[in-house]
mmCIF file of C-alpha atoms in Angstrom:
data_model
loop_
_atom_site.group_PDB
_atom_site.id
_atom_site.type_symbol
_atom_site.label_atom_id
_atom_site.label_comp_id
_atom_site.label_asym_id
_atom_site.label_seq_id
_atom_site.Cartn_x
_atom_site.Cartn_y
_atom_site.Cartn_z
ATOM 1 C CA SER A 1 -21.663 119.128 -38.668
ATOM 2 C CA MET A 2 -18.885 117.951 -40.983
ATOM 3 C CA GLU A 3 -19.439 120.938 -43.276
ATOM 4 C CA SER A 4 -19.158 123.618 -40.593
ATOM 5 C CA LYS A 5 -15.988 122.027 -39.217
ATOM 6 C CA TYR A 6 -14.092 122.931 -42.401
ATOM 7 C CA LEU A 7 -16.061 126.020 -43.384
ATOM 8 C CA ILE A 8 -13.959 128.825 -41.953
ATOM 9 C CA ARG A 9 -13.597 131.133 -44.945
ATOM 10 C CA SER A 10 -16.352 133.485 -45.999
ATOM 11 C CA GLU A 11 -15.170 133.804 -49.614
ATOM 12 C CA LYS A 12 -14.903 131.035 -52.195
ATOM 13 C CA ILE A 13 -11.353 129.891 -52.954
ATOM 14 C CA LYS A 14 -9.910 128.148 -56.001
ATOM 15 C CA LEU A 15 -7.948 125.153 -54.774
ATOM 16 C CA SER A 16 -6.022 122.781 -57.008
ATOM 17 C CA ILE A 17 -4.560 119.514 -55.834
ATOM 18 C CA ASN A 18 -1.510 118.233 -57.645
ATOM 19 C CA VAL A 19 -1.754 114.478 -58.321
ATOM 20 C CA MET A 20 1.141 112.207 -59.176
ATOM 21 C CA TYR A 21 1.731 108.630 -60.230
ATOM 22 C CA SER A 22 4.082 106.371 -58.281
ATOM 23 C CA LEU A 23 5.752 103.156 -59.346
ATOM 24 C CA ASP A 24 5.687 101.970 -55.740
ATOM 25 C CA LYS A 25 2.332 100.138 -55.635
ATOM 26 C CA GLU A 26 2.076 100.048 -51.834
ATOM 27 C CA LYS A 27 2.958 103.739 -51.516
ATOM 28 C CA PHE A 28 0.510 104.654 -54.304
ATOM 29 C CA LYS A 29 -2.338 102.722 -52.625
ATOM 30 C CA LYS A 30 -1.804 104.718 -49.410
ATOM 31 C CA TYR A 31 -1.537 107.934 -51.498
ATOM 32 C CA GLU A 32 -4.837 107.169 -53.254
ATOM 33 C CA GLU A 33 -6.635 106.428 -49.973
ATOM 34 C CA THR A 34 -5.336 109.681 -48.473
ATOM 35 C CA LEU A 35 -6.420 111.698 -51.520
ATOM 36 C CA TYR A 36 -9.891 110.065 -51.505
ATOM 37 C CA GLU A 37 -10.386 111.194 -47.929
ATOM 38 C CA ILE A 38 -9.032 114.718 -48.544
ATOM 39 C CA LEU A 39 -11.057 115.215 -51.744
ATOM 40 C CA SER A 40 -14.246 113.834 -50.188
ATOM 41 C CA LYS A 41 -13.972 116.187 -47.219
ATOM 42 C CA LEU A 42 -13.057 119.176 -49.394
ATOM 43 C CA LYS A 43 -15.966 118.480 -51.766
ATOM 44 C CA ILE A 44 -18.388 118.959 -48.840
ATOM 45 C CA ASN A 45 -17.210 122.557 -48.525
ATOM 46 C CA ASN A 46 -19.139 124.711 -51.015
ATOM 47 C CA LYS A 47 -16.623 127.536 -50.465
ATOM 48 C CA ILE A 48 -13.915 125.579 -52.275
ATOM 49 C CA ASP A 49 -13.752 125.477 -56.063
ATOM 50 C CA LEU A 50 -11.814 122.232 -56.393
ATOM 51 C CA SER A 51 -9.694 121.014 -59.314
ATOM 52 C CA ILE A 52 -6.822 118.620 -59.887
ATOM 53 C CA ILE A 53 -3.717 119.929 -61.621
ATOM 54 C CA ILE A 54 -1.184 117.739 -63.360
ATOM 55 C CA THR A 55 2.373 119.082 -63.365
ATOM 56 C CA GLY A 56 4.021 116.019 -64.764
ATOM 57 C CA VAL A 57 3.468 113.327 -67.306
ATOM 58 C CA GLU A 58 0.552 111.431 -68.834
ATOM 59 C CA LYS A 59 0.832 108.770 -66.098
ATOM 60 C CA ASP A 60 -0.004 111.518 -63.564
ATOM 61 C CA ARG A 61 -3.167 112.357 -65.532
ATOM 62 C CA LEU A 62 -4.161 108.683 -65.615
ATOM 63 C CA ALA A 63 -3.562 108.407 -61.840
ATOM 64 C CA ALA A 64 -5.799 111.466 -61.311
ATOM 65 C CA LYS A 65 -8.502 109.989 -63.546
ATOM 66 C CA LYS A 66 -8.397 106.702 -61.598
ATOM 67 C CA ILE A 67 -8.797 108.585 -58.313
ATOM 68 C CA ILE A 68 -11.736 110.617 -59.649
ATOM 69 C CA ASP A 69 -13.407 107.537 -61.158
ATOM 70 C CA ASN A 70 -13.350 105.886 -57.735
ATOM 71 C CA LEU A 71 -14.627 108.983 -55.904
ATOM 72 C CA GLY A 72 -18.135 108.984 -57.288
ATOM 73 C CA PHE A 73 -18.159 112.718 -58.125
ATOM 74 C CA ASP A 74 -16.432 114.740 -60.797
ATOM 75 C CA ILE A 75 -13.518 117.114 -60.293
ATOM 76 C CA PRO A 76 -11.992 118.909 -63.298
ATOM 77 C CA ILE A 77 -8.494 117.749 -64.260
ATOM 78 C CA ILE A 78 -6.193 120.496 -65.542
ATOM 79 C CA PHE A 79 -3.306 119.208 -67.653
ATOM 80 C CA PRO A 80 -1.516 122.319 -68.996
ATOM 81 C CA GLY A 81 1.031 120.436 -71.129
ATOM 82 C CA ASN A 82 3.838 123.019 -71.008
ATOM 83 C CA LEU A 83 5.612 125.148 -68.427
ATOM 84 C CA GLU A 84 4.176 128.501 -69.515
ATOM 85 C CA SER A 85 0.583 127.211 -69.385
ATOM 86 C CA LEU A 86 1.252 125.496 -66.062
ATOM 87 C CA LEU A 87 2.610 128.683 -64.442
ATOM 88 C CA LYS A 88 -0.327 130.676 -65.816
ATOM 89 C CA GLU A 89 -2.789 128.098 -64.456
ATOM 90 C CA LEU A 90 -1.099 128.004 -61.034
ATOM 91 C CA SER A 91 -1.240 131.809 -60.837
ATOM 92 C CA THR A 92 -5.062 131.703 -61.163
ATOM 93 C CA LYS A 93 -5.407 129.559 -58.018
ATOM 94 C CA ASP A 94 -5.830 130.806 -54.461
ATOM 95 C CA MET A 95 -3.977 127.759 -53.188
ATOM 96 C CA VAL A 96 -2.352 124.547 -54.402
ATOM 97 C CA LEU A 97 -1.989 121.348 -52.409
ATOM 98 C CA CYS A 98 1.316 120.036 -53.790
ATOM 99 C CA THR A 99 2.309 116.374 -53.784
ATOM 100 C CA ARG A 100 5.373 116.907 -55.993
ATOM 101 C CA LEU A 101 8.376 119.081 -55.176
ATOM 102 C CA HIS A 102 8.321 120.770 -58.572
ATOM 103 C CA CYS A 103 4.680 121.745 -57.993
ATOM 104 C CA THR A 104 5.765 123.516 -54.803
ATOM 105 C CA ILE A 105 8.616 125.295 -56.601
ATOM 106 C CA LEU A 106 6.372 126.326 -59.507
ATOM 107 C CA SER A 107 3.654 127.544 -57.115
ATOM 108 C CA LEU A 108 6.319 129.640 -55.409
ATOM 109 C CA VAL A 109 7.416 131.051 -58.792
ATOM 110 C CA ALA A 110 3.740 131.763 -59.678
ATOM 111 C CA HIS A 111 3.323 133.475 -56.261
ATOM 112 C CA THR A 112 0.481 131.129 -55.386
ATOM 113 C CA PRO A 113 0.058 129.976 -51.778
ATOM 114 C CA PHE A 114 0.698 126.248 -51.360
ATOM 115 C CA ILE A 115 0.693 123.460 -48.836
ATOM 116 C CA GLY A 116 2.914 120.435 -49.265
ATOM 117 C CA LEU A 117 1.744 116.875 -48.818
ATOM 118 C CA SER A 118 4.890 114.848 -49.131
ATOM 119 C CA TRP A 119 5.859 111.258 -49.744
ATOM 120 C CA ASP A 120 9.549 112.154 -50.012
ATOM 121 C CA ASP A 121 12.224 113.570 -47.661
ATOM 122 C CA LYS A 122 13.510 116.023 -50.283
ATOM 123 C CA VAL A 123 10.191 117.877 -50.054
ATOM 124 C CA SER A 124 10.375 118.336 -46.274
ATOM 125 C CA GLY A 125 13.955 119.563 -46.749
ATOM 126 C CA PHE A 126 12.788 122.186 -49.236
ATOM 127 C CA TYR A 127 10.053 123.438 -46.872
ATOM 128 C CA LYS A 128 12.664 123.750 -44.102
ATOM 129 C CA THR A 129 14.989 125.646 -46.456
ATOM 130 C CA ILE A 130 12.317 128.248 -47.232
ATOM 131 C CA ASN A 131 11.144 128.383 -43.575
ATOM 132 C CA LEU A 132 7.642 127.093 -44.282
ATOM 133 C CA GLU A 133 7.677 123.796 -42.359
ATOM 134 C CA LYS A 134 4.249 124.578 -40.889
ATOM 135 C CA TYR A 135 2.797 124.424 -44.437
ATOM 136 C CA TYR A 136 4.204 120.942 -45.022
ATOM 137 C CA PHE A 137 2.501 117.675 -44.054
ATOM 138 C CA ASN A 138 4.071 114.229 -44.067
ATOM 139 C CA ALA A 139 1.679 111.951 -45.928
ATOM 140 C CA PHE A 140 2.671 108.898 -43.864
ATOM 141 C CA ASP A 141 1.894 110.584 -40.556
ATOM 142 C CA LEU A 142 -1.042 112.723 -41.601
ATOM 143 C CA ASP A 143 -3.750 114.267 -39.478
ATOM 144 C CA ILE A 144 -6.238 115.071 -42.245
ATOM 145 C CA ASP A 145 -8.247 117.389 -39.989
ATOM 146 C CA LYS A 146 -5.120 119.512 -39.397
ATOM 147 C CA LEU A 147 -4.427 119.576 -43.140
ATOM 148 C CA LEU A 148 -7.999 120.699 -43.879
ATOM 149 C CA LEU A 149 -7.796 123.402 -41.223
ATOM 150 C CA ALA A 150 -4.509 124.599 -42.739
ATOM 151 C CA ILE A 151 -6.152 124.797 -46.177
ATOM 152 C CA ASN A 152 -9.004 126.833 -44.719
ATOM 153 C CA LYS A 153 -6.879 129.085 -42.523
ATOM 154 C CA TYR A 154 -3.549 129.402 -44.331
ATOM 155 C CA GLY A 155 -1.712 132.476 -43.155
ATOM 156 C CA TYR A 156 -0.084 133.863 -46.240
ATOM 157 C CA SER A 157 -1.185 135.673 -49.374
ATOM 158 C CA LYS A 158 0.109 136.023 -52.938
ATOM 159 C CA LYS A 159 2.084 139.077 -51.777
ATOM 160 C CA ASP A 160 3.687 137.047 -48.956
ATOM 161 C CA ILE A 161 4.594 134.268 -51.403
ATOM 162 C CA LYS A 162 6.239 136.818 -53.706
ATOM 163 C CA LYS A 163 8.399 137.974 -50.752
ATOM 164 C CA ILE A 164 9.267 134.373 -49.827
ATOM 165 C CA HIS A 165 10.221 133.733 -53.476
ATOM 166 C CA GLU A 166 12.441 136.834 -53.578
ATOM 167 C CA ASN A 167 14.048 135.999 -50.207
ATOM 168 C CA THR A 168 14.700 132.397 -51.289
ATOM 169 C CA LEU A 169 16.365 133.582 -54.491
ATOM 170 C CA THR A 170 18.439 136.097 -52.512
ATOM 171 C CA GLN A 171 19.572 133.327 -50.118
ATOM 172 C CA TYR A 172 20.603 131.102 -53.022
ATOM 173 C CA HIS A 173 22.455 133.952 -54.748
ATOM 174 C CA GLU A 174 24.366 134.632 -51.503
ATOM 175 C CA VAL A 175 25.302 130.950 -51.179
ATOM 176 C CA PHE A 176 26.459 130.660 -54.786
ATOM 177 C CA ASN A 177 28.370 133.944 -54.637
ATOM 178 C CA GLU A 178 30.434 132.473 -51.785
ATOM 179 C CA ILE A 179 31.460 129.442 -53.863
#
């Protein structure tokens, strides 16, 4: 069944999906369609406590509301409003599906496991820099089943993310010390 295909975890996880607005109408239409499919499949899984988190501006919240309105079921939208509240909110999640680079960076700072779903080359570059390419998916060449399996089986914990964060900072300090 569809449910058992994505039901790998035994414990319930808190998953937030970061939603963004795009000025590029064609790109945003594809983004919306992709999110509809991801959210619909995730909603089937009763082991996932699903929410949408807004890391940006009011237009992001409106984009999230539009997506939810078209889904036919409700998902809470979290709009923290400031950096401190956002970091606190991210730290309460078991995982974040990030569609913005700053969501990835802030999840890293909050030591919250994340998976990137990117519409932009700078995001793939960041995932390569921190050696987490396998947790990054290109939204234009997306196998949604692989993404859902990654969400259900991700191989790192909050402790691992803390180490990655510390190692990334150490690498940057080394680079800047050489300048």
